[in-house]
Short mmCIF file of N, CA and C in Angstrom, two decimals:
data_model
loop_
_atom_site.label_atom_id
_atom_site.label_comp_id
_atom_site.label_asym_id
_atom_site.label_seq_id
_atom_site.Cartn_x
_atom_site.Cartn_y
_atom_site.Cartn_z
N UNK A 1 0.85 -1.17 0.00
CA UNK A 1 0.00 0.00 0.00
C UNK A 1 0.89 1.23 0.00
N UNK A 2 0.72 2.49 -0.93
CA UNK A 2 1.16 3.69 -0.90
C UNK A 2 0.55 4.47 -0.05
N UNK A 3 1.15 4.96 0.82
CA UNK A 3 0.57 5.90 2.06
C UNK A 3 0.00 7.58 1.25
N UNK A 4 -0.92 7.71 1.65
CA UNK A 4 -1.34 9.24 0.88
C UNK A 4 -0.17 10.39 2.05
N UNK A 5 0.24 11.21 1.31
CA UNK A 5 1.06 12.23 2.45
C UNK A 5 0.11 12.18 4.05
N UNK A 6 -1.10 12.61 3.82
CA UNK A 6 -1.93 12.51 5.10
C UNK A 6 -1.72 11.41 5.87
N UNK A 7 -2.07 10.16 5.45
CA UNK A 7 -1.75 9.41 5.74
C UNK A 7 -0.42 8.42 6.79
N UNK A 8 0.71 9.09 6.05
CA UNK A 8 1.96 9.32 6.38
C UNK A 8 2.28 10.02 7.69
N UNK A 9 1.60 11.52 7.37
CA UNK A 9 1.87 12.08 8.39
C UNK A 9 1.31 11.57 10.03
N UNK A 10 0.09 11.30 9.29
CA UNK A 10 -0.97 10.31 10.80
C UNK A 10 -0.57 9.77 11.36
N UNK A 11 0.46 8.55 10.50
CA UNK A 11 1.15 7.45 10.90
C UNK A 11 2.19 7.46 11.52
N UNK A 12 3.33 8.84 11.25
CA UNK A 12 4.42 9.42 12.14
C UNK A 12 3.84 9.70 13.44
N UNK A 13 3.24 10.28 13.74
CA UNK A 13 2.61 11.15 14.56
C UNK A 13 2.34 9.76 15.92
N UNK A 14 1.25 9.00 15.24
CA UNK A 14 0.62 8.20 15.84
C UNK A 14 2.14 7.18 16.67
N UNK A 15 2.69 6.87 16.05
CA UNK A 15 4.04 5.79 16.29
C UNK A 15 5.26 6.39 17.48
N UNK A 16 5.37 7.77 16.93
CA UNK A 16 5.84 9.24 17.38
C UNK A 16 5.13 8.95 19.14
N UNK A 17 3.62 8.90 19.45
CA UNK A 17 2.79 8.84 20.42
C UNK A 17 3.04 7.72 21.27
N UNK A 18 2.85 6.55 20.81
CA UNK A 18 2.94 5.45 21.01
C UNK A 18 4.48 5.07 21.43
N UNK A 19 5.62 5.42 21.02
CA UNK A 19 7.00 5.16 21.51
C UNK A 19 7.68 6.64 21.52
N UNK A 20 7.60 7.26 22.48
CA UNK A 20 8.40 8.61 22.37
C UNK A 20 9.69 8.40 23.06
N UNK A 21 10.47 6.52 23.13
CA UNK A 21 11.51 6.59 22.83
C UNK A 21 12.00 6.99 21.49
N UNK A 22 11.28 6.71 20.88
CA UNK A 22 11.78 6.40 19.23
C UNK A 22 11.64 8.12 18.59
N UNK A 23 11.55 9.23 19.11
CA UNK A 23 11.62 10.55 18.81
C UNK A 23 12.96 10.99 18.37
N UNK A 24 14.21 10.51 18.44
CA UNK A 24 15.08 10.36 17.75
C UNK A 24 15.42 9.58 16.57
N UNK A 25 14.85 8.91 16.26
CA UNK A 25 14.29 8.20 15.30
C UNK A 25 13.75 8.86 13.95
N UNK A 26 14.18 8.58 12.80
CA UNK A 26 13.68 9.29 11.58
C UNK A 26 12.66 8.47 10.97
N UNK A 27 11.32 8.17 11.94
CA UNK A 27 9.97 7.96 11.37
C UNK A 27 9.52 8.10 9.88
N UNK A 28 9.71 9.32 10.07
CA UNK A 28 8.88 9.45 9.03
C UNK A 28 10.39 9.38 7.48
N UNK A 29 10.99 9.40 7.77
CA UNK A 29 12.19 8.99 6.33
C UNK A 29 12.22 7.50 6.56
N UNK A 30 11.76 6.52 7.33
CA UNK A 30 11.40 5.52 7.11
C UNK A 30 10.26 5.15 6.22
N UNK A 31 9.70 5.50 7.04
CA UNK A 31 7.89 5.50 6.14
C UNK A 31 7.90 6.28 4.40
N UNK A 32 8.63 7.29 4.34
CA UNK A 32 9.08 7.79 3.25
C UNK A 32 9.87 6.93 1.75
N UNK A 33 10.96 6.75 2.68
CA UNK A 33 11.64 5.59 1.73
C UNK A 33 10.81 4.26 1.47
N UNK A 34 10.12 3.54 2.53
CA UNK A 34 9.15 2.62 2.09
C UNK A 34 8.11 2.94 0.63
N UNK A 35 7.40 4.04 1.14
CA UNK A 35 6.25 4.83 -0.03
C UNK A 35 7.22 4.99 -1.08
N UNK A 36 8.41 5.20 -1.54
CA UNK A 36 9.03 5.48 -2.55
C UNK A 36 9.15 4.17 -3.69
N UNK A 37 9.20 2.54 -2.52
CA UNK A 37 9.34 2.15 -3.45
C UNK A 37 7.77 1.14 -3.46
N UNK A 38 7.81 0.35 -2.95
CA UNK A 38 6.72 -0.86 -2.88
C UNK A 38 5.48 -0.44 -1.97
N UNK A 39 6.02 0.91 -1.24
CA UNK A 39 4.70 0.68 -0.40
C UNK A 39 5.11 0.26 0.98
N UNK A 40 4.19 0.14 2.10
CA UNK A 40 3.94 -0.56 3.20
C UNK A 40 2.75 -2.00 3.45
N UNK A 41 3.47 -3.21 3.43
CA UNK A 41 2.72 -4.44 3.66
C UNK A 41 1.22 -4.29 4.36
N UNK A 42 0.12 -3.07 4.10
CA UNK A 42 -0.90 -3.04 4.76
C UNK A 42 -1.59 -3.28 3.37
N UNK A 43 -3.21 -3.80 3.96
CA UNK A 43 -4.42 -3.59 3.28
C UNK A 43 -4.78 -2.48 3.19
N UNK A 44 -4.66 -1.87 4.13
CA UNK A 44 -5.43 -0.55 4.14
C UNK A 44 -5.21 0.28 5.45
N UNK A 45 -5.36 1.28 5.16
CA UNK A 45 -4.26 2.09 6.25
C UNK A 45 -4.61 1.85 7.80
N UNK A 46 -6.18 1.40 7.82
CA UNK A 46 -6.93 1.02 9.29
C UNK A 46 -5.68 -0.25 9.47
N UNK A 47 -5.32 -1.02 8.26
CA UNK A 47 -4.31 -2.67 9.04
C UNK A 47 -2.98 -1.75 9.41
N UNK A 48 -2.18 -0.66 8.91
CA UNK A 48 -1.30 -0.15 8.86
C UNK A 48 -1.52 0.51 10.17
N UNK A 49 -2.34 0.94 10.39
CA UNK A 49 -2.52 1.35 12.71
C UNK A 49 -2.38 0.57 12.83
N UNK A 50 -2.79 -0.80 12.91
CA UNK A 50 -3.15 -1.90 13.73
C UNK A 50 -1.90 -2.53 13.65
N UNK A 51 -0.77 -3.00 12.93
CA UNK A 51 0.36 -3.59 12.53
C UNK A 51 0.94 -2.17 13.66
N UNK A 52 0.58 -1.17 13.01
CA UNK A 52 2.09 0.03 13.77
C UNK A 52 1.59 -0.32 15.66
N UNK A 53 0.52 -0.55 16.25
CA UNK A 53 0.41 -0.87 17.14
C UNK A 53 0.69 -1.72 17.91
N UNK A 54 0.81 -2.70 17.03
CA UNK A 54 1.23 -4.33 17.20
C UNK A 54 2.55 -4.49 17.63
N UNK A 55 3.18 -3.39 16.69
CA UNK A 55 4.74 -3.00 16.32
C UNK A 55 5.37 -2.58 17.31
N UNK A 56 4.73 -1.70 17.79
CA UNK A 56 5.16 -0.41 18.49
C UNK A 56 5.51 -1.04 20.79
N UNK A 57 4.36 -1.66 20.34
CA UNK A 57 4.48 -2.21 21.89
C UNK A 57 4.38 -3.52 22.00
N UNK A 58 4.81 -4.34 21.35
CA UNK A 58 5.29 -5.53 21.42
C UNK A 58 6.35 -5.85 22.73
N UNK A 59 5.76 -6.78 24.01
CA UNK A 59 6.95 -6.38 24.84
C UNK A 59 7.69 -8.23 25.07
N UNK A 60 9.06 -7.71 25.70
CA UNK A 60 9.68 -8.83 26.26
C UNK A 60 8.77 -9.49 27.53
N UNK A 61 9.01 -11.02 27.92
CA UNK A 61 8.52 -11.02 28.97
C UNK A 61 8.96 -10.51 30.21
N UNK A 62 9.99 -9.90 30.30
CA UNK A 62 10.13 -9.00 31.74
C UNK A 62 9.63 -7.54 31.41
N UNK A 63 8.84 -7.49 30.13
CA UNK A 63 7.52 -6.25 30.23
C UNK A 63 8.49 -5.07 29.79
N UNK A 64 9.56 -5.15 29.17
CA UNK A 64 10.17 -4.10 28.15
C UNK A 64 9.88 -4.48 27.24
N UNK A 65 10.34 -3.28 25.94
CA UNK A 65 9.94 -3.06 24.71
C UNK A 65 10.43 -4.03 23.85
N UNK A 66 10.04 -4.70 22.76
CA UNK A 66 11.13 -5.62 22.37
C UNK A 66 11.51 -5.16 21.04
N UNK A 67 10.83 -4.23 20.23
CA UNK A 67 11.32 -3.32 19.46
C UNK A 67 12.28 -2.29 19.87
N UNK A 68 13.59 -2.04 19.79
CA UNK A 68 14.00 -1.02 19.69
C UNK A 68 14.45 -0.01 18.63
N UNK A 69 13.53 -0.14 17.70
CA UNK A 69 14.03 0.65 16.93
C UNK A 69 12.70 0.77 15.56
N UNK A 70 12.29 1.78 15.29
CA UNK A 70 10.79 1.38 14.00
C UNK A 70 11.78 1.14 12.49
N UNK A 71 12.72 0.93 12.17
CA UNK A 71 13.41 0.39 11.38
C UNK A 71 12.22 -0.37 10.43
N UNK A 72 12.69 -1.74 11.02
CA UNK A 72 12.07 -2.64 10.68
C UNK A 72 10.35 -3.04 10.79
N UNK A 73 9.68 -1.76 10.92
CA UNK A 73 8.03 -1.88 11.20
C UNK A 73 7.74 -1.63 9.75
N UNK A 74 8.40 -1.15 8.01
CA UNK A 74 7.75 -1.14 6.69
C UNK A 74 8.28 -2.53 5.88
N UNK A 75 9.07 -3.52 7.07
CA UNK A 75 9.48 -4.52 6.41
C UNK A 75 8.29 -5.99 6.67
N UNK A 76 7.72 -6.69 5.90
CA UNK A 76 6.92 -7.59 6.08
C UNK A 76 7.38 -8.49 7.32
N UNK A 77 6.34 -9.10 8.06
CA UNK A 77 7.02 -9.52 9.47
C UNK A 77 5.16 -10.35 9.97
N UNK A 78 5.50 -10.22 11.50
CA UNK A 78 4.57 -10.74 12.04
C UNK A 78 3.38 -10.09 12.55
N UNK A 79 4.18 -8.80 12.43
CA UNK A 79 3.33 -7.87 12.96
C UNK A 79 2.14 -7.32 11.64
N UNK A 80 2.33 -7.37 10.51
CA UNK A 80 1.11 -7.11 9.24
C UNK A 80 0.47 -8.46 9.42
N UNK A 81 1.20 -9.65 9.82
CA UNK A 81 0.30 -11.12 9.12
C UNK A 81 -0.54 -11.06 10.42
N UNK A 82 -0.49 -10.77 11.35
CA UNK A 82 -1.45 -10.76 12.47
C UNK A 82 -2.56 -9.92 13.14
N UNK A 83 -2.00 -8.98 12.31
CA UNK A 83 -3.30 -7.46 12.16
C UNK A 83 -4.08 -7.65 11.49
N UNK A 84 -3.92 -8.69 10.20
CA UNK A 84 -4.83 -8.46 9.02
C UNK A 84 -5.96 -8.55 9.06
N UNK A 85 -7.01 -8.05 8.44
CA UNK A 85 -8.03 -8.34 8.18
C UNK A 85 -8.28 -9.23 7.70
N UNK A 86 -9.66 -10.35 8.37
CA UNK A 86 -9.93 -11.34 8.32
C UNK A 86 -10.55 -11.50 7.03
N UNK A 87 -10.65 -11.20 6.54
CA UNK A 87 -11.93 -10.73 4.85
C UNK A 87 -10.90 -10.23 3.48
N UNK A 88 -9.91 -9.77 3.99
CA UNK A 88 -8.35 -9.19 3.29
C UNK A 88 -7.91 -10.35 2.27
N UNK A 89 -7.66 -9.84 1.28
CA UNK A 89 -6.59 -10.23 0.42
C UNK A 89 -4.83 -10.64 0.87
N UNK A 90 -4.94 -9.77 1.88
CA UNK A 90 -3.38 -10.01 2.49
C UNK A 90 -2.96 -11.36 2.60
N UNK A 91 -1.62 -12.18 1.99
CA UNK A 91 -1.09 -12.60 2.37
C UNK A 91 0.07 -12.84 3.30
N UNK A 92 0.55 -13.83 3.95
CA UNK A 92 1.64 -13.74 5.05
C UNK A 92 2.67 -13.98 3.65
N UNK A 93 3.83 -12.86 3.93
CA UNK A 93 4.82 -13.19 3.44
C UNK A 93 6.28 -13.65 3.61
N UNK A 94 6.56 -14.16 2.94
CA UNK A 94 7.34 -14.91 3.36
C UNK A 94 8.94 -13.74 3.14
N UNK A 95 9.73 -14.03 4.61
CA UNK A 95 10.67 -12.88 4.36
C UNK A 95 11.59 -13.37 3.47
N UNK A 96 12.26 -12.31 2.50
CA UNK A 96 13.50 -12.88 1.66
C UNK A 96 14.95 -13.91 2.23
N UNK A 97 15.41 -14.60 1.92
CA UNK A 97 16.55 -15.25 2.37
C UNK A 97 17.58 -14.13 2.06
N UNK A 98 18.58 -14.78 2.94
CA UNK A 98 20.06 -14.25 2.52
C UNK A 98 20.55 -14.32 2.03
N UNK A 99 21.03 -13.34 0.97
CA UNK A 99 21.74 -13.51 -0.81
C UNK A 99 22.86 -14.64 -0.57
N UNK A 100 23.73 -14.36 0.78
CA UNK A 100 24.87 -15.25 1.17
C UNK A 100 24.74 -15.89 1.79
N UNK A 101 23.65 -16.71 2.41
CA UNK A 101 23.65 -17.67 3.44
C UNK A 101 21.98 -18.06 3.41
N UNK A 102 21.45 -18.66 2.41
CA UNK A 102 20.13 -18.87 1.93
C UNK A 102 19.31 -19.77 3.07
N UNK A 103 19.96 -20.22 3.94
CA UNK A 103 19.07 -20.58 4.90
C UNK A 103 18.46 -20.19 6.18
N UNK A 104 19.05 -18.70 5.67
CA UNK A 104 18.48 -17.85 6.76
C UNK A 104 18.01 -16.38 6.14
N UNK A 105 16.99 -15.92 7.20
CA UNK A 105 16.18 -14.66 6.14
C UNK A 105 17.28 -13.42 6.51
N UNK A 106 17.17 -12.73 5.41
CA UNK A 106 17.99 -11.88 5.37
C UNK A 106 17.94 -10.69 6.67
N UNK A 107 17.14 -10.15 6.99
CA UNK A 107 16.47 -9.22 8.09
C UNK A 107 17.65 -9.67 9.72
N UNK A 108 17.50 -10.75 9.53
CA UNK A 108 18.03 -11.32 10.91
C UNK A 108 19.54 -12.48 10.83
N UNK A 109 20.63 -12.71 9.50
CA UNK A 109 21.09 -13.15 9.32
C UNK A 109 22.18 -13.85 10.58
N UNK A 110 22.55 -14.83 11.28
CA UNK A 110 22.99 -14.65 12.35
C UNK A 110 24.23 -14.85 11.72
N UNK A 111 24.81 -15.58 10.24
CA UNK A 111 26.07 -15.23 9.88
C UNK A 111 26.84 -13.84 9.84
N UNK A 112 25.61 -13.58 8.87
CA UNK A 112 26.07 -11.75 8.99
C UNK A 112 26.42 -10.69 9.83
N UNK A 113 25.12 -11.29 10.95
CA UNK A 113 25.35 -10.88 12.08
C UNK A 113 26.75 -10.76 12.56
N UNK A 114 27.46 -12.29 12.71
CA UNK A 114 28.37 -12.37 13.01
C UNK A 114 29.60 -11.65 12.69
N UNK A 115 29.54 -11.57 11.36
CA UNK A 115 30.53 -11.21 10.25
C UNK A 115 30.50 -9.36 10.43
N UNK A 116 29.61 -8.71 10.72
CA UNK A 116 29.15 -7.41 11.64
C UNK A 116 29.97 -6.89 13.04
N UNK A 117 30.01 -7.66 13.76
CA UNK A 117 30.28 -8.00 14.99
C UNK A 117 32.06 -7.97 15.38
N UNK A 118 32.36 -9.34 14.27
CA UNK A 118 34.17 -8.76 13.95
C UNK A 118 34.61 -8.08 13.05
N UNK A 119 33.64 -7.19 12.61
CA UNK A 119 34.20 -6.22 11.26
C UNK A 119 34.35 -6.75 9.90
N UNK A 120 34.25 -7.52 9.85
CA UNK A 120 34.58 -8.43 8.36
C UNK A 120 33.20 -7.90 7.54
N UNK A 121 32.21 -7.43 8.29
CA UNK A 121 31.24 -7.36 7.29
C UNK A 121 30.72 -5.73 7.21
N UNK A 122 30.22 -4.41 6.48
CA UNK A 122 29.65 -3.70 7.13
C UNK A 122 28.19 -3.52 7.12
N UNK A 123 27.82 -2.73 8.52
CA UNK A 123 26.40 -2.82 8.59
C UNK A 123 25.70 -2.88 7.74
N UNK A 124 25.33 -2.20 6.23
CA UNK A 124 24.93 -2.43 5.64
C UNK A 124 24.62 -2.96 4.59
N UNK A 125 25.63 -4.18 4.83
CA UNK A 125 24.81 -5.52 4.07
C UNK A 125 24.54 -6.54 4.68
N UNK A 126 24.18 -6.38 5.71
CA UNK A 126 23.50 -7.15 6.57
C UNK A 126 22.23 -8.20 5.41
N UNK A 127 22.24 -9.68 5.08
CA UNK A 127 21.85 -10.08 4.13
C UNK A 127 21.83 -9.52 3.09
N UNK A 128 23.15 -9.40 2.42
CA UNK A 128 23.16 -8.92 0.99
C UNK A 128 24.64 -9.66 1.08
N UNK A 129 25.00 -10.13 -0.62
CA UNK A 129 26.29 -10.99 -1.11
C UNK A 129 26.87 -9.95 -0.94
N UNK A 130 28.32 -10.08 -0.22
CA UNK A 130 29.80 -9.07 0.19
C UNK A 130 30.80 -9.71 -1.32
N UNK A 131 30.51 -11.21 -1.68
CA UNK A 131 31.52 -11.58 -3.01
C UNK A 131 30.57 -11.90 -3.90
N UNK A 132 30.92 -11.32 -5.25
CA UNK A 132 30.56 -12.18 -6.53
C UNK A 132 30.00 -13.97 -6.28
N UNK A 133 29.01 -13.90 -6.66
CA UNK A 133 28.62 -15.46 -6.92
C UNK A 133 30.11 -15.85 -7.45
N UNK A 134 30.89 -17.43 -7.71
CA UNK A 134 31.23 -17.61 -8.48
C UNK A 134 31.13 -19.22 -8.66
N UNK A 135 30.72 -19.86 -9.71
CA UNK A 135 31.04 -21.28 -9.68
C UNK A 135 32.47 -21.75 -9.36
N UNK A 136 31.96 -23.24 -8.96
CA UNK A 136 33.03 -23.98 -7.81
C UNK A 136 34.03 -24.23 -8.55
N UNK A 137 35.14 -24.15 -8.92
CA UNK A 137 36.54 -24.38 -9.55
C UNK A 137 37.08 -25.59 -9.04
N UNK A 138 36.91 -26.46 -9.93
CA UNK A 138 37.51 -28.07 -9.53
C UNK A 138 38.74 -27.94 -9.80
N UNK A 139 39.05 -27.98 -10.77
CA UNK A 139 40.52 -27.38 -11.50
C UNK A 139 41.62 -27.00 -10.25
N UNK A 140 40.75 -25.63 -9.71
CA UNK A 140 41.85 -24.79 -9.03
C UNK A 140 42.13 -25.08 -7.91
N UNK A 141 41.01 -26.21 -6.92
CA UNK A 141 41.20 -26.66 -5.93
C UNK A 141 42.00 -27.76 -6.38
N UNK A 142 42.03 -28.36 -7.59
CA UNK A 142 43.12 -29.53 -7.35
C UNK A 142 44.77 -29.19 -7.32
N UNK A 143 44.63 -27.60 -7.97
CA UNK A 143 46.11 -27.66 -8.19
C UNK A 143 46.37 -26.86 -6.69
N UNK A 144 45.69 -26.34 -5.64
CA UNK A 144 46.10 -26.18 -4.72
C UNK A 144 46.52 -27.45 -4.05
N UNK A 145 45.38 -28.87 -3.68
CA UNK A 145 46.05 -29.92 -3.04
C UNK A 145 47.22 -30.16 -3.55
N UNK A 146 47.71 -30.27 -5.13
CA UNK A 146 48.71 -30.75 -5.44
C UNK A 146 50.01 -29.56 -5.16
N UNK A 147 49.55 -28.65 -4.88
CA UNK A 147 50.74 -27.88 -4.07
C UNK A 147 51.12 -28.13 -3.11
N UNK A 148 50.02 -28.36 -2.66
CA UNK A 148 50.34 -28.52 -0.61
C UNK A 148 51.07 -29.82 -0.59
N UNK A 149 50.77 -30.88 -1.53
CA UNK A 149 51.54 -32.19 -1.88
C UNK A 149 52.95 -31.85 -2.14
N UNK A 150 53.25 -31.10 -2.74
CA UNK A 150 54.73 -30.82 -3.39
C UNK A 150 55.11 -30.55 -2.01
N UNK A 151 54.64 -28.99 -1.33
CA UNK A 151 55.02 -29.09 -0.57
C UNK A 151 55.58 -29.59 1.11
N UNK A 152 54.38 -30.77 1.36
CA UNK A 152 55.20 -31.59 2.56
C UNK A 152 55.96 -32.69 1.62
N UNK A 153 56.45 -33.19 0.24
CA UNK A 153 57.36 -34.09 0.12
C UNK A 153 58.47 -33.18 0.52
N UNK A 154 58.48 -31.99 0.01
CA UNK A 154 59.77 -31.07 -0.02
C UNK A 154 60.61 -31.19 1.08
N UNK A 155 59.49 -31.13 2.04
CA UNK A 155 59.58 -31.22 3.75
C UNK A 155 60.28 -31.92 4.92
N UNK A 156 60.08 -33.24 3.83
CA UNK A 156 60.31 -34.79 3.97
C UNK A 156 61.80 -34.98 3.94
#
């Protein structure tokens, strides 16, 4: 769904209300960049409260926030498949995998994660390929074993 500017603004405002941790937070250039390209995963802007609500105060069980951050509230999740309207067209979607590690969704990669963590990776490709695809080179792995061969006879 494309948010009408009104719309948009409602929706800052409202989220803005609802977590005035998140007032440092660039709401609405979230919600912005979403509308720019695909939209926001709602039926209709009544599911788009109801998801941002869902979103917004979702808590841990020791009764903190378990969102920290509205980042991730224009990305498809649990929070649209469970708001929806019962009568809706909406489907649950399924989140994208990780360009580099396909058995995990990209949003939450715990390789990447990792790879984040000791610097090897930067934040923002968090699920996105860091190397060129390349097919597997039989060839080049053999002439490495047969190096490593040369080299412990050498050894010997």
């Amino acid at each position: 769904m494309i948010l009408t500017r009104s719309q948009g603004q409602r929706l800052v405002q409202i989220i803005k209300l609802m977590r005035p941790d998140w007032s440092s937070n660039p709401v609405d250039k979230i919600l912005s960049e979403a509308n720019q390209g695909d939209g926001i995963p709602a039926h209709d802007f009544e599911h788009a409260l109801r998801a941002a609500a869902h979103y917004a105060t979702a808590t841990e069980p020791n009764g903190g926030y378990l969102k920290r951050t509205p980042n991730l509230f224009v990305a498809t999740g649990k929070h649209w498949d469970a708001t929806a309207p019962a009568n809706s067209s909406h489907t649950k979607a399924k989140m994208p995998p990780c360009e580099e590690h396909s058995t995990f969704e990209a949003h939450s990669c715990p390789c990447c994660w990792s790879d984040i963590k000791t610097g090897v990776r930067p934040d923002n490709m968090l699920g996105k390929r860091m190397t060129p695809a390349t097919p597997a080179n039989p060839a080049g792995a053999e002439a490495v074993k047969q190096a490593l061969k040369t080299l412990q006879a050498a050894q010997h």
